[in-house]
Short mmCIF file of C-alpha atoms (C1' of nucleotides) in Angstrom, two decimals:
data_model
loop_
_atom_site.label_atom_id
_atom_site.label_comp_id
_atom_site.label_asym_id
_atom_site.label_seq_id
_atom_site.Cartn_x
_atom_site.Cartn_y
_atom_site.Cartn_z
CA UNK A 24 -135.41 166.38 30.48
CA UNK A 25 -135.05 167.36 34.14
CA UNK A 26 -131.58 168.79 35.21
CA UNK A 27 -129.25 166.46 36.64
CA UNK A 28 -129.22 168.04 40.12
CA UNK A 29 -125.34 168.19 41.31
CA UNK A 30 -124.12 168.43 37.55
CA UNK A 31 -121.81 170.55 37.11
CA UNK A 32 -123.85 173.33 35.84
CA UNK A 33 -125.49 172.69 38.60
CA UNK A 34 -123.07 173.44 41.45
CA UNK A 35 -121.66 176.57 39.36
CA UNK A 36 -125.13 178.05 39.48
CA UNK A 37 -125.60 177.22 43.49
CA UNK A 38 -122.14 178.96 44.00
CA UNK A 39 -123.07 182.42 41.90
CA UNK A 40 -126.33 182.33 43.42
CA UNK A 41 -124.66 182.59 46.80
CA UNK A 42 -122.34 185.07 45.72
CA UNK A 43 -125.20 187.30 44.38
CA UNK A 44 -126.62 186.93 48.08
CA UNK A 45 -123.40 187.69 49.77
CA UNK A 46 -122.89 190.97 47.21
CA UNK A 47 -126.24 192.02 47.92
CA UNK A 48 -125.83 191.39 51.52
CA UNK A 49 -122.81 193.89 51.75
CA UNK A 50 -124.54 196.43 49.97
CA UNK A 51 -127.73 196.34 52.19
CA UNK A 52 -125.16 196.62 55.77
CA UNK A 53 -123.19 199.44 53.51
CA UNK A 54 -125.79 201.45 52.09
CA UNK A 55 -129.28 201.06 54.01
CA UNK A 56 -132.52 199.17 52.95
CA UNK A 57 -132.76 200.64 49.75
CA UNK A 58 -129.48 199.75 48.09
CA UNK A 59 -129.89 196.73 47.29
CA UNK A 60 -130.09 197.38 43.77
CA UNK A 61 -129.90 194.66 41.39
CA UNK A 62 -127.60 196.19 38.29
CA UNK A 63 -125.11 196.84 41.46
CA UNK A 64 -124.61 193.90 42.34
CA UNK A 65 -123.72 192.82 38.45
CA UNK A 66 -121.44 196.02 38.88
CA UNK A 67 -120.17 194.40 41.73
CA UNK A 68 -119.39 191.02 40.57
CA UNK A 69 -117.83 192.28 36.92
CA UNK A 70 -121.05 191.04 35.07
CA UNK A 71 -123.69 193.23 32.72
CA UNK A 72 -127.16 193.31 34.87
CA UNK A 73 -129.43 191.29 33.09
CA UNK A 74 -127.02 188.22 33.42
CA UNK A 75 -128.29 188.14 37.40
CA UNK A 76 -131.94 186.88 35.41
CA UNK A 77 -130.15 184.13 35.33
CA UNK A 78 -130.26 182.95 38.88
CA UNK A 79 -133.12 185.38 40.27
CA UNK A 80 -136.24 186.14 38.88
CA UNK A 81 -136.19 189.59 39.93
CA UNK A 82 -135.48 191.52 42.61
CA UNK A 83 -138.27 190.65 44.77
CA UNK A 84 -137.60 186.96 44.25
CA UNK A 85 -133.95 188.01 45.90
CA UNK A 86 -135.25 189.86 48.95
CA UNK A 87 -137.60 187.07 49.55
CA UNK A 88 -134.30 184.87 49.70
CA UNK A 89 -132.27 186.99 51.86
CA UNK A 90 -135.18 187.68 54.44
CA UNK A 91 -135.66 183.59 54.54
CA UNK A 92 -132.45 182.70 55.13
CA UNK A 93 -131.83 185.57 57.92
CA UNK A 94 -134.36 183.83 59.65
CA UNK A 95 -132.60 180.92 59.60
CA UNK A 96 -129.44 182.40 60.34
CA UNK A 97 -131.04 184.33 63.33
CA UNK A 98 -133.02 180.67 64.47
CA UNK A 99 -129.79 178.78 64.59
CA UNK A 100 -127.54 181.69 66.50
CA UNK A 101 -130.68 181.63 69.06
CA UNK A 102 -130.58 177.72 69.18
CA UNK A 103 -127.53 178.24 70.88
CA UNK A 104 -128.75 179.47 73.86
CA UNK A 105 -129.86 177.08 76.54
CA UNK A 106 -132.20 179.78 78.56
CA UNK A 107 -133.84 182.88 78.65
CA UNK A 108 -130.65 184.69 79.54
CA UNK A 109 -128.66 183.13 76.66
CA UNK A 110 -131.00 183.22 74.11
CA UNK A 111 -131.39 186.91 74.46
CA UNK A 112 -127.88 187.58 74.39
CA UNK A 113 -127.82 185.69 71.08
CA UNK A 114 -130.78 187.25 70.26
CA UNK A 115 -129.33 190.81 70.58
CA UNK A 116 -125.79 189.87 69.72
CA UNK A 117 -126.71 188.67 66.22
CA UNK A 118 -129.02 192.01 65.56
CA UNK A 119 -126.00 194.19 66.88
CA UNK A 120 -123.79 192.36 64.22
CA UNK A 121 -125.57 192.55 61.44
CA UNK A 122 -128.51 195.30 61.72
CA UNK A 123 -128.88 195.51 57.83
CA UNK A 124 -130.56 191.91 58.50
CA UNK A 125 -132.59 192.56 61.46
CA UNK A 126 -134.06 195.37 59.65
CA UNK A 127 -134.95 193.11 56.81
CA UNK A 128 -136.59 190.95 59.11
CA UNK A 129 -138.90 193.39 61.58
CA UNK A 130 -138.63 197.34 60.14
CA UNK A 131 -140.99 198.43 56.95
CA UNK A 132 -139.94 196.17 53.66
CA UNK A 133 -138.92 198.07 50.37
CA UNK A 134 -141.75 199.72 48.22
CA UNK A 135 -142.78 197.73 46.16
CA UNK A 136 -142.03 194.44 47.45
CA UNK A 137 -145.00 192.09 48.91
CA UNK A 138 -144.49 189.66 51.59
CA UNK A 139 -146.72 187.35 51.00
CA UNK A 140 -144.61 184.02 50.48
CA UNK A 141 -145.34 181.33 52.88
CA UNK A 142 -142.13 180.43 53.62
CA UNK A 143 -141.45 183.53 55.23
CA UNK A 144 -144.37 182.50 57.70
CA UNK A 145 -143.12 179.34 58.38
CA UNK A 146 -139.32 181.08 58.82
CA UNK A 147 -140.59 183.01 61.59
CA UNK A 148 -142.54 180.52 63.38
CA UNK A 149 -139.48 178.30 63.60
CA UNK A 150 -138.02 180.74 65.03
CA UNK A 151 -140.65 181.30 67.27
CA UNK A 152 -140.61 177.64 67.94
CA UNK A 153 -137.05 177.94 69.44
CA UNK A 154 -137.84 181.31 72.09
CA UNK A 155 -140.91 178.50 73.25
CA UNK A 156 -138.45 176.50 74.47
CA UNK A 157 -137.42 178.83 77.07
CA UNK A 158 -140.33 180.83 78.06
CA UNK A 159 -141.94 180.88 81.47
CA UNK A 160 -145.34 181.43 82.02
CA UNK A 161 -147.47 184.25 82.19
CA UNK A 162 -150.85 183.87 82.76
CA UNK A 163 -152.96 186.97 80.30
CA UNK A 164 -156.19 187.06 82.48
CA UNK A 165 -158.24 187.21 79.46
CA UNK A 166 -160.40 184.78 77.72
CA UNK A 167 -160.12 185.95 74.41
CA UNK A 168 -156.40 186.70 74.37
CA UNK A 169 -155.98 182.97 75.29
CA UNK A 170 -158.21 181.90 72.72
CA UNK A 171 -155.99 183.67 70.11
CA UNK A 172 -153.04 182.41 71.54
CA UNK A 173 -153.95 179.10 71.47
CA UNK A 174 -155.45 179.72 67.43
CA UNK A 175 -151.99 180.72 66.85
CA UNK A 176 -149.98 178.03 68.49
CA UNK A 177 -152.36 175.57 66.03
CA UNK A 178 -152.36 177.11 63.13
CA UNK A 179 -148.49 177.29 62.77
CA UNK A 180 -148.21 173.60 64.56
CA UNK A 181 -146.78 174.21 67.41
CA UNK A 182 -149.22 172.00 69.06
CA UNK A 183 -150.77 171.64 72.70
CA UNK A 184 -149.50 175.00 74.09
CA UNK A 185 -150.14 176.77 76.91
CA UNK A 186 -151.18 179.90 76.31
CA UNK A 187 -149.30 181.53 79.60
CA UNK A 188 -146.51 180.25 77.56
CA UNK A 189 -146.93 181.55 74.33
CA UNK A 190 -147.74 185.15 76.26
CA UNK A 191 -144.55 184.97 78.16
CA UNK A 192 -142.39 184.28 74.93
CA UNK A 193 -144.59 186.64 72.98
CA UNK A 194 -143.68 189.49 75.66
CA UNK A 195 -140.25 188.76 75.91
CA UNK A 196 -139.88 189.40 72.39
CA UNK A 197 -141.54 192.27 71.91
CA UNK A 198 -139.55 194.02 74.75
CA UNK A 199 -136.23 192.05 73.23
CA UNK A 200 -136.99 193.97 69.88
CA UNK A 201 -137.73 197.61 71.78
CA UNK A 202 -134.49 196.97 73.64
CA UNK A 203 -132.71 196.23 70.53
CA UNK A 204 -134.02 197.87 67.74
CA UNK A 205 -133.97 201.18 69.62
CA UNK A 206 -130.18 200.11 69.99
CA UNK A 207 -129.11 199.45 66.73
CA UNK A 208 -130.65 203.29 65.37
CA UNK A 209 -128.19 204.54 68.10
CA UNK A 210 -130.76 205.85 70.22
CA UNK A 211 -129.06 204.35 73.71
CA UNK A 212 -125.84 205.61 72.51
CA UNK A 213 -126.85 209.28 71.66
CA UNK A 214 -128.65 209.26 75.29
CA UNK A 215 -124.85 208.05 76.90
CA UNK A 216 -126.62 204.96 78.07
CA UNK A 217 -125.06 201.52 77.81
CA UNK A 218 -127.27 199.23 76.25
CA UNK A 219 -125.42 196.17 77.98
CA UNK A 220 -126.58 197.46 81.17
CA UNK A 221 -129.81 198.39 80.13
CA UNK A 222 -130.60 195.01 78.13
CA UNK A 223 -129.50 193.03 81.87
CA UNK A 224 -132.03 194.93 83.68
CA UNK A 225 -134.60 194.00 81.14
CA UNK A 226 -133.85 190.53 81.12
CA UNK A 227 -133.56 190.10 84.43
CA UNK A 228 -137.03 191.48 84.73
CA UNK A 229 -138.28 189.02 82.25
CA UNK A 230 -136.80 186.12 83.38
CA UNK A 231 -138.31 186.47 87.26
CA UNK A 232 -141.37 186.36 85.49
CA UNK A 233 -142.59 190.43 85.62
CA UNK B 26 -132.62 245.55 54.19
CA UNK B 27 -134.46 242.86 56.41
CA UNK B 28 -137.40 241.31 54.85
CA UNK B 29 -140.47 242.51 56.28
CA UNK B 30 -142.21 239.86 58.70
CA UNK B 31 -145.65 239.13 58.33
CA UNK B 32 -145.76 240.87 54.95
CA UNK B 33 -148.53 239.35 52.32
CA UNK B 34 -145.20 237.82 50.72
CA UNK B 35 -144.09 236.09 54.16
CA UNK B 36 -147.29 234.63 54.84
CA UNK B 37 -147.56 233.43 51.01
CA UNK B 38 -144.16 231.90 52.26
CA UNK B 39 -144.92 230.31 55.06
CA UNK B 40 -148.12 228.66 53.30
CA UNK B 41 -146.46 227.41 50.94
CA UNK B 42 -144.18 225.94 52.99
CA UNK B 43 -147.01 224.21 55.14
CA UNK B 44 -148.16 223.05 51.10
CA UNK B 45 -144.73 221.44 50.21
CA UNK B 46 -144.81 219.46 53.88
CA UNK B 47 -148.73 218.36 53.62
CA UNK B 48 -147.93 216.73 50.69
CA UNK B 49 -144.49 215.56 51.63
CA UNK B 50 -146.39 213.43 54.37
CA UNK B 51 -148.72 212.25 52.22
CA UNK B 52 -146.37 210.87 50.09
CA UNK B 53 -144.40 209.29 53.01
CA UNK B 54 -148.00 207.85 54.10
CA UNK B 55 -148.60 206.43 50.44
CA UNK B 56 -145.43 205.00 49.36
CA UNK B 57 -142.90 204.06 52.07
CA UNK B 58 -140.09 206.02 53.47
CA UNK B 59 -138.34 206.57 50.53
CA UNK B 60 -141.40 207.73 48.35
CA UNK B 61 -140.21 211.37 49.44
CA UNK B 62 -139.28 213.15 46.40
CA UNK B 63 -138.68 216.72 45.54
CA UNK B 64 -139.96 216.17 42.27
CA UNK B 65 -142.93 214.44 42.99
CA UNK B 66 -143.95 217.07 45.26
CA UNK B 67 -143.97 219.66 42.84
CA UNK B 68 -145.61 217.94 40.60
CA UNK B 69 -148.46 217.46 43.14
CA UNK B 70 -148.71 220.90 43.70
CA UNK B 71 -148.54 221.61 40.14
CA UNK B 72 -145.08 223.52 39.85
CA UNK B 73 -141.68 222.55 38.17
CA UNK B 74 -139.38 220.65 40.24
CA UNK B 75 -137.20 223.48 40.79
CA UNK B 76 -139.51 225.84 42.14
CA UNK B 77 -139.17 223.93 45.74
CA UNK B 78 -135.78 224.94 46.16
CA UNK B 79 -137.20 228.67 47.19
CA UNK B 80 -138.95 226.87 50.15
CA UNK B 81 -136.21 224.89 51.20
CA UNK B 82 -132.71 224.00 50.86
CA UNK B 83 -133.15 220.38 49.57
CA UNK B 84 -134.30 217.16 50.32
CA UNK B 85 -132.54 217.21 53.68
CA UNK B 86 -133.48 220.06 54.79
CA UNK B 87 -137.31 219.25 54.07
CA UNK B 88 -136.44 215.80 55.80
CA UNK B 89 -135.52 217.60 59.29
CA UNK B 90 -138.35 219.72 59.57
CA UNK B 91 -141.01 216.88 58.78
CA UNK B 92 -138.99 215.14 61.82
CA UNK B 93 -138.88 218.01 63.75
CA UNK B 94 -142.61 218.73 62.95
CA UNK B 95 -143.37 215.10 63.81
CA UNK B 96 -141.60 214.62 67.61
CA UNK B 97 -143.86 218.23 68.55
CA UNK B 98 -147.13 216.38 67.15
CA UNK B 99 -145.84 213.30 69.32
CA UNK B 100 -145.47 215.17 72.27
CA UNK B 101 -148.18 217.34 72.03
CA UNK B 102 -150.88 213.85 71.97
CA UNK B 103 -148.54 212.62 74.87
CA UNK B 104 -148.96 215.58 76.91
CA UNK B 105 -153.29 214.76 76.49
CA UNK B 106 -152.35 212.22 78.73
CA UNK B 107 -152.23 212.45 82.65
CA UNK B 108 -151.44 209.21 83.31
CA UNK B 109 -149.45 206.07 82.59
CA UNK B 110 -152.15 204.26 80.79
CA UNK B 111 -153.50 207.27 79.22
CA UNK B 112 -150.15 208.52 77.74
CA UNK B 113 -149.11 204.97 76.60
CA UNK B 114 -152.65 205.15 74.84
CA UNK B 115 -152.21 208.37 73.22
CA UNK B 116 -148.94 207.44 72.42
CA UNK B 117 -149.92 204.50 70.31
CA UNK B 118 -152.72 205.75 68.92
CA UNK B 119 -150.48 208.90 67.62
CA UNK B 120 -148.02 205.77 65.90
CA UNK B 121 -151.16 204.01 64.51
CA UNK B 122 -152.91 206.75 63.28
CA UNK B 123 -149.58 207.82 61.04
CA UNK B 124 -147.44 204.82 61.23
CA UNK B 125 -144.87 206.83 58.19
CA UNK B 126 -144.21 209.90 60.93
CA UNK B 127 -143.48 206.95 63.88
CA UNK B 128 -140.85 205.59 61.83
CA UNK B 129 -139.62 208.67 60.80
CA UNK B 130 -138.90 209.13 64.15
CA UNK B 131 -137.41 205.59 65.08
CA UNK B 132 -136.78 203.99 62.30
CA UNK B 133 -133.30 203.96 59.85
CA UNK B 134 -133.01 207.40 58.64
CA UNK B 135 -133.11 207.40 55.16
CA UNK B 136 -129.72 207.05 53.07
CA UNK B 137 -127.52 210.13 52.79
CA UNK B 138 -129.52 211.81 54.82
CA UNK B 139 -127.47 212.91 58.26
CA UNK B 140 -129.54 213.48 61.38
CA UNK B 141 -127.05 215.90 63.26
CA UNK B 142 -129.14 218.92 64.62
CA UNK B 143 -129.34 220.18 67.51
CA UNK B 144 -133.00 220.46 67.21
CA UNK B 145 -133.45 217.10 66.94
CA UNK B 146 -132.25 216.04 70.17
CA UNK B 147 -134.10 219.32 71.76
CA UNK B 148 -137.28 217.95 70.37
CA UNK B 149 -136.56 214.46 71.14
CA UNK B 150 -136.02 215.37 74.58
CA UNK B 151 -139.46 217.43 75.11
CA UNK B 152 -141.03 214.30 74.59
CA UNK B 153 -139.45 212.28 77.01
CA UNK B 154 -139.70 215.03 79.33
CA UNK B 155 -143.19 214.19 78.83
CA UNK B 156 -143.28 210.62 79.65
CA UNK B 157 -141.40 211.55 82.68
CA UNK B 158 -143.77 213.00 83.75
CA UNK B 159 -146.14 210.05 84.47
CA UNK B 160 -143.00 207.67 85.61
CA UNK B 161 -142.85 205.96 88.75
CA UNK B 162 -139.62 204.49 90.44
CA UNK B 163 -137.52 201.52 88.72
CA UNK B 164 -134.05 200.72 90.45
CA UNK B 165 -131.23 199.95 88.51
CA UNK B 166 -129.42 198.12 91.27
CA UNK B 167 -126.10 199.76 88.70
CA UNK B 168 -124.01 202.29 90.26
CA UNK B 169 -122.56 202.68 86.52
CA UNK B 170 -126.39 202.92 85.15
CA UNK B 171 -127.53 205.17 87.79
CA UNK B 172 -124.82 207.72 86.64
CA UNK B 173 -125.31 207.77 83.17
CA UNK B 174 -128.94 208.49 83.77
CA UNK B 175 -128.38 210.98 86.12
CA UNK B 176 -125.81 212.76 83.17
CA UNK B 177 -128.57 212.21 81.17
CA UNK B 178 -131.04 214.24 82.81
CA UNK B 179 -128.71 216.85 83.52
CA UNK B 180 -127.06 216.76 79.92
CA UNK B 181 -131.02 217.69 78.61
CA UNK B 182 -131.61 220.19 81.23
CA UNK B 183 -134.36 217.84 82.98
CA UNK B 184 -133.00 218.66 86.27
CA UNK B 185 -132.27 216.67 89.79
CA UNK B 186 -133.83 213.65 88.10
CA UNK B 187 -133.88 210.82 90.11
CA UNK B 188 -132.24 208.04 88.59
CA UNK B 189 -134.95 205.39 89.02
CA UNK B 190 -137.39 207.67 87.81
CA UNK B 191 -135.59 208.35 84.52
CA UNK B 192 -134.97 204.46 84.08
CA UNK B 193 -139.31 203.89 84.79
CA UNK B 194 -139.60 206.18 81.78
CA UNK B 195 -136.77 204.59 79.47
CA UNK B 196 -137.98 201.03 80.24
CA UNK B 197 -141.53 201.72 79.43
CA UNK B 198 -140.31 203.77 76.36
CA UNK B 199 -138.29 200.59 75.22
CA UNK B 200 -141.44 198.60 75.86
CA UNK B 201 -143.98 200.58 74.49
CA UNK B 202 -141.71 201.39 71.38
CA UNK B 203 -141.64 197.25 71.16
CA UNK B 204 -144.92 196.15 71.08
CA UNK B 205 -146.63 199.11 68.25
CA UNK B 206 -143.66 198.91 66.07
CA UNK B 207 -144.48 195.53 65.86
CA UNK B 208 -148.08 196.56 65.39
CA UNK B 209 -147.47 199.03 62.88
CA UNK B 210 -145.15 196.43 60.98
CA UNK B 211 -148.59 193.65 61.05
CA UNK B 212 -146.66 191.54 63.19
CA UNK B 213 -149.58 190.62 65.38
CA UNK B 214 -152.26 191.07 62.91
CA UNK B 215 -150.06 188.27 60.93
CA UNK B 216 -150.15 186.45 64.50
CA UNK B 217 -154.00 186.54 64.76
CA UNK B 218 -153.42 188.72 68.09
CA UNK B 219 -155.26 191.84 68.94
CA UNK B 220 -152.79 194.17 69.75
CA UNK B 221 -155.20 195.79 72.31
CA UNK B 222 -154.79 193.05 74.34
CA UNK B 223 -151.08 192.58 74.36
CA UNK B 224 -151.14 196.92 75.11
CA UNK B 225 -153.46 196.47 78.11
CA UNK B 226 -151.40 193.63 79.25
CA UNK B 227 -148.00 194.98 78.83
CA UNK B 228 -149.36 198.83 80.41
CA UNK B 229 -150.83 197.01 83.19
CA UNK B 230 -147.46 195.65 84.28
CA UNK B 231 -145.63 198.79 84.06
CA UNK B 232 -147.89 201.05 85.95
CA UNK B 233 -147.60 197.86 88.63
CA UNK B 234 -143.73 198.75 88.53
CA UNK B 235 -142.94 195.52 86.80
"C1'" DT C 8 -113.46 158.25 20.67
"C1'" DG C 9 -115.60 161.61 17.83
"C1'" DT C 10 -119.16 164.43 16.47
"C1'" DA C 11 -123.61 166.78 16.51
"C1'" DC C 12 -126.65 169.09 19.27
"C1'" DA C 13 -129.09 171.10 23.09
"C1'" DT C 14 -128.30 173.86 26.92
"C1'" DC C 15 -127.42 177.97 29.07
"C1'" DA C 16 -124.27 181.87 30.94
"C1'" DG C 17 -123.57 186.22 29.63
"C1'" DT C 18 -123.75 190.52 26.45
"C1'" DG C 19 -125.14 195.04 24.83
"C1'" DA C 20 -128.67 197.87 23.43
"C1'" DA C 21 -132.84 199.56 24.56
"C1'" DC C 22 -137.16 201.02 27.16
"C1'" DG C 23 -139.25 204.19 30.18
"C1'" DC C 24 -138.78 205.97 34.24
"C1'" DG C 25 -137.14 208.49 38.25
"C1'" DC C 26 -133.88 211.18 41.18
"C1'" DG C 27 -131.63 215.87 43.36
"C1'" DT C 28 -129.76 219.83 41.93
"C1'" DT C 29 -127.71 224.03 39.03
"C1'" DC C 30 -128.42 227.64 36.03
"C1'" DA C 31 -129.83 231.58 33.36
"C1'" DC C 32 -133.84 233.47 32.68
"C1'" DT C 33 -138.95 235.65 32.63
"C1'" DG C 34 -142.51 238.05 34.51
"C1'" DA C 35 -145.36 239.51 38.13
"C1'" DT C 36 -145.74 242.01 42.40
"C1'" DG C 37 -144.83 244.57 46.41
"C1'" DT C 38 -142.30 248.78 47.82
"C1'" DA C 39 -139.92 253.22 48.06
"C1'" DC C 40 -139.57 257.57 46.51
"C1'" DT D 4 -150.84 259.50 43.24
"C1'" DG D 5 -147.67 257.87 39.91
"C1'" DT D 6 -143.62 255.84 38.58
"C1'" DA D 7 -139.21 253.41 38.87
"C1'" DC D 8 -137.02 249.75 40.87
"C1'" DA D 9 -135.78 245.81 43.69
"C1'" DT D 10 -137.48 241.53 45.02
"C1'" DC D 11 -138.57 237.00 44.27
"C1'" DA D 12 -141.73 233.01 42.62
"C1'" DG D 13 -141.49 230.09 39.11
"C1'" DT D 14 -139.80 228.10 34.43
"C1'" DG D 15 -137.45 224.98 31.29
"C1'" DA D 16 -133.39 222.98 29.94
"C1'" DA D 17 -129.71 220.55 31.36
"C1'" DC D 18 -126.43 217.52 34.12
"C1'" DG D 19 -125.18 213.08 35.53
"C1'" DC D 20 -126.82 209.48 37.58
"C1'" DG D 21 -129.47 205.35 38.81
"C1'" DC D 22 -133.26 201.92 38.56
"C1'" DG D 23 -135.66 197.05 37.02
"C1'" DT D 24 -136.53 194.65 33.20
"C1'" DT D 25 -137.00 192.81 28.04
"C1'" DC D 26 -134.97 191.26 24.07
"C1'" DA D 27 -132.36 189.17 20.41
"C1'" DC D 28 -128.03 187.55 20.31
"C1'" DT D 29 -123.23 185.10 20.79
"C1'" DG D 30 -120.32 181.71 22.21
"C1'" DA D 31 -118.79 178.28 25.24
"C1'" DT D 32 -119.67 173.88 27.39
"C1'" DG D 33 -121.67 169.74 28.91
"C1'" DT D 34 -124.13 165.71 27.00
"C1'" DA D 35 -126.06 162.04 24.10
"C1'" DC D 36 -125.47 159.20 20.49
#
DNA sequence: TGTACATCAGTGAACGCGCGTTCACTGATGTAC
DNA sequence: TGTACATCAGTGAACGCGCGTTCACTGATGTAC
């Protein structure tokens, strides 16, 4: 007998399944990458540890939720943004707010936890899909490069693309996330640079096409 | 009464010490960040746990001079390098070829562990002396910018440092630091890119000032 | 409307493991007279 | 050269804590007849 979806058991289960996500979320901003430790998070919510079984199959299975939906938390604050300039600042501004998730997304995952759930693929190609949207061009001189760009755009169905395109939004990224990840470990700060300044340079740079 | 240096007990000391830290890194190498265990270290070298703590003060303690050890190894590779494209080379070759000491360096610390000596920023600072070394010009077009830099420079005992110069070297830092964490992290191996490529392009437009 | 039943959230004990660190101690070894 | 002593590497037990996960189970609650 299949479960009547949007029974009542149903709609309890959705709403402690979110609340396990929002504990676990807290812990990972409060205490690093490695907190997030199941049994807490039963601590946390007045409930014995094996009860969270009931709503996660493990650990892992958790982490694979809360990476999946920062990417679509992190695709819809950069939908916002109508151009290059924009998007970055979303870009950045949801990192600074919440590095616990940005590190989930791009730093070294947990021991012991493999990545290999296609979701998260797709999750980071829509993502992908949105920086597209305002990327210049910028042309990579190089057969082969261009031949892999253009195997990528396919593969994850972004269609006909150029690949001057997908090397411009490729760049900007990667110099988006040196910008910003060196930000969020402080390292800007403990030089008595202002990353606002610095990040406006860099995008100004990108956005003239160099 | 002083302990005697370079007695047979000093240098048993001080190879020991090199011992505890070999294995340290291999540890960090094998199984994450957070692998790093007094414990597991002395079982490795075949001693109680205990033992360690007449090599070192803790965990911590271990922690800082792996760090400390790492930025001189960084900076020593760098210095191989006598020009832009040859230090950005070295540079992320150093990263690949021990991706667990790169993010030791610029990745979250790990938890309860406080990164406040001195001889951190001393050593972080040789290797951007370094990289300055190779920098061209890059204006801010930021009176504000220009004279943080410029108390940066003077701040680490760099010198008259021209501002523009100091921002050449922080920009390609940032960049450089973008693109091979992403490497190290299998971002563009997931991609189907070669990394190589995306380097040679992305070095190619700094050492063009862009 | 009432009753029997299946479902399922949650418990508490347990497993086996690991962690950093302290403490009192043993025994070997270098050193000073 | 021989002996007494100070030094110090290393031990083993212990502390208090945490981890993910399994298991058999209780008891409440929604559901089907």
């Amino acid at each position: 007998v299949a479960p009547q979806a949007g029974g009542i058991r149903d709609r309890f289960r959705a709403q402690m399944r979110q609340e396990v996500k929002d504990l676990a979320l807290r812990q990972l901003a409060t205490g690093g990458p490695q907190a997030l430790s199941v049994n807490a998070i039963a601590k946390d919510l007045g409930v014995s540890g094996p009860a969270l079984y009931r709503y996660f199959d493990g650990r892992d299975a958790l982490l694979t939720e809360l990476i999946l939906d920062a990417y679509a938390d992190l695709t819809a604050a950069m939908t916002a943004g109508t151009d290059l300039r924009s998007l970055a600042a979303a870009y950045r501004a949801w990192a600074l707010a919440q590095p616990h998730r940005y590190r989930l997304l791009f730093a070294a995952p947990l021991p012991g936890y493999d990545a290999h759930d296609p979701r998260l693929v797709a999750a980071s190609t829509e993502a992908m899909r949105v920086l597209l949207t305002v990327a210049g061009a910028r042309d990579s001189g190089d057969r082969d490069l261009d031949e892999q760009l253009e195997a990528w755009a396919r593969s994850r169905g972004l269609g006909d693309l150029a690949p001057s395109r997908a090397l411009d939004a490729i760049t900007g990224w990667s110099r988006l996330h040196g910008l910003v990840s060196l930000e969020i470990e402080g390292n800007w700060a403990s030089m008595g640079l202002d990353p606002d300044l610095l990040f406006t340079r860099e995008v100004d740079a990108l956005s003239s096409g160099r």
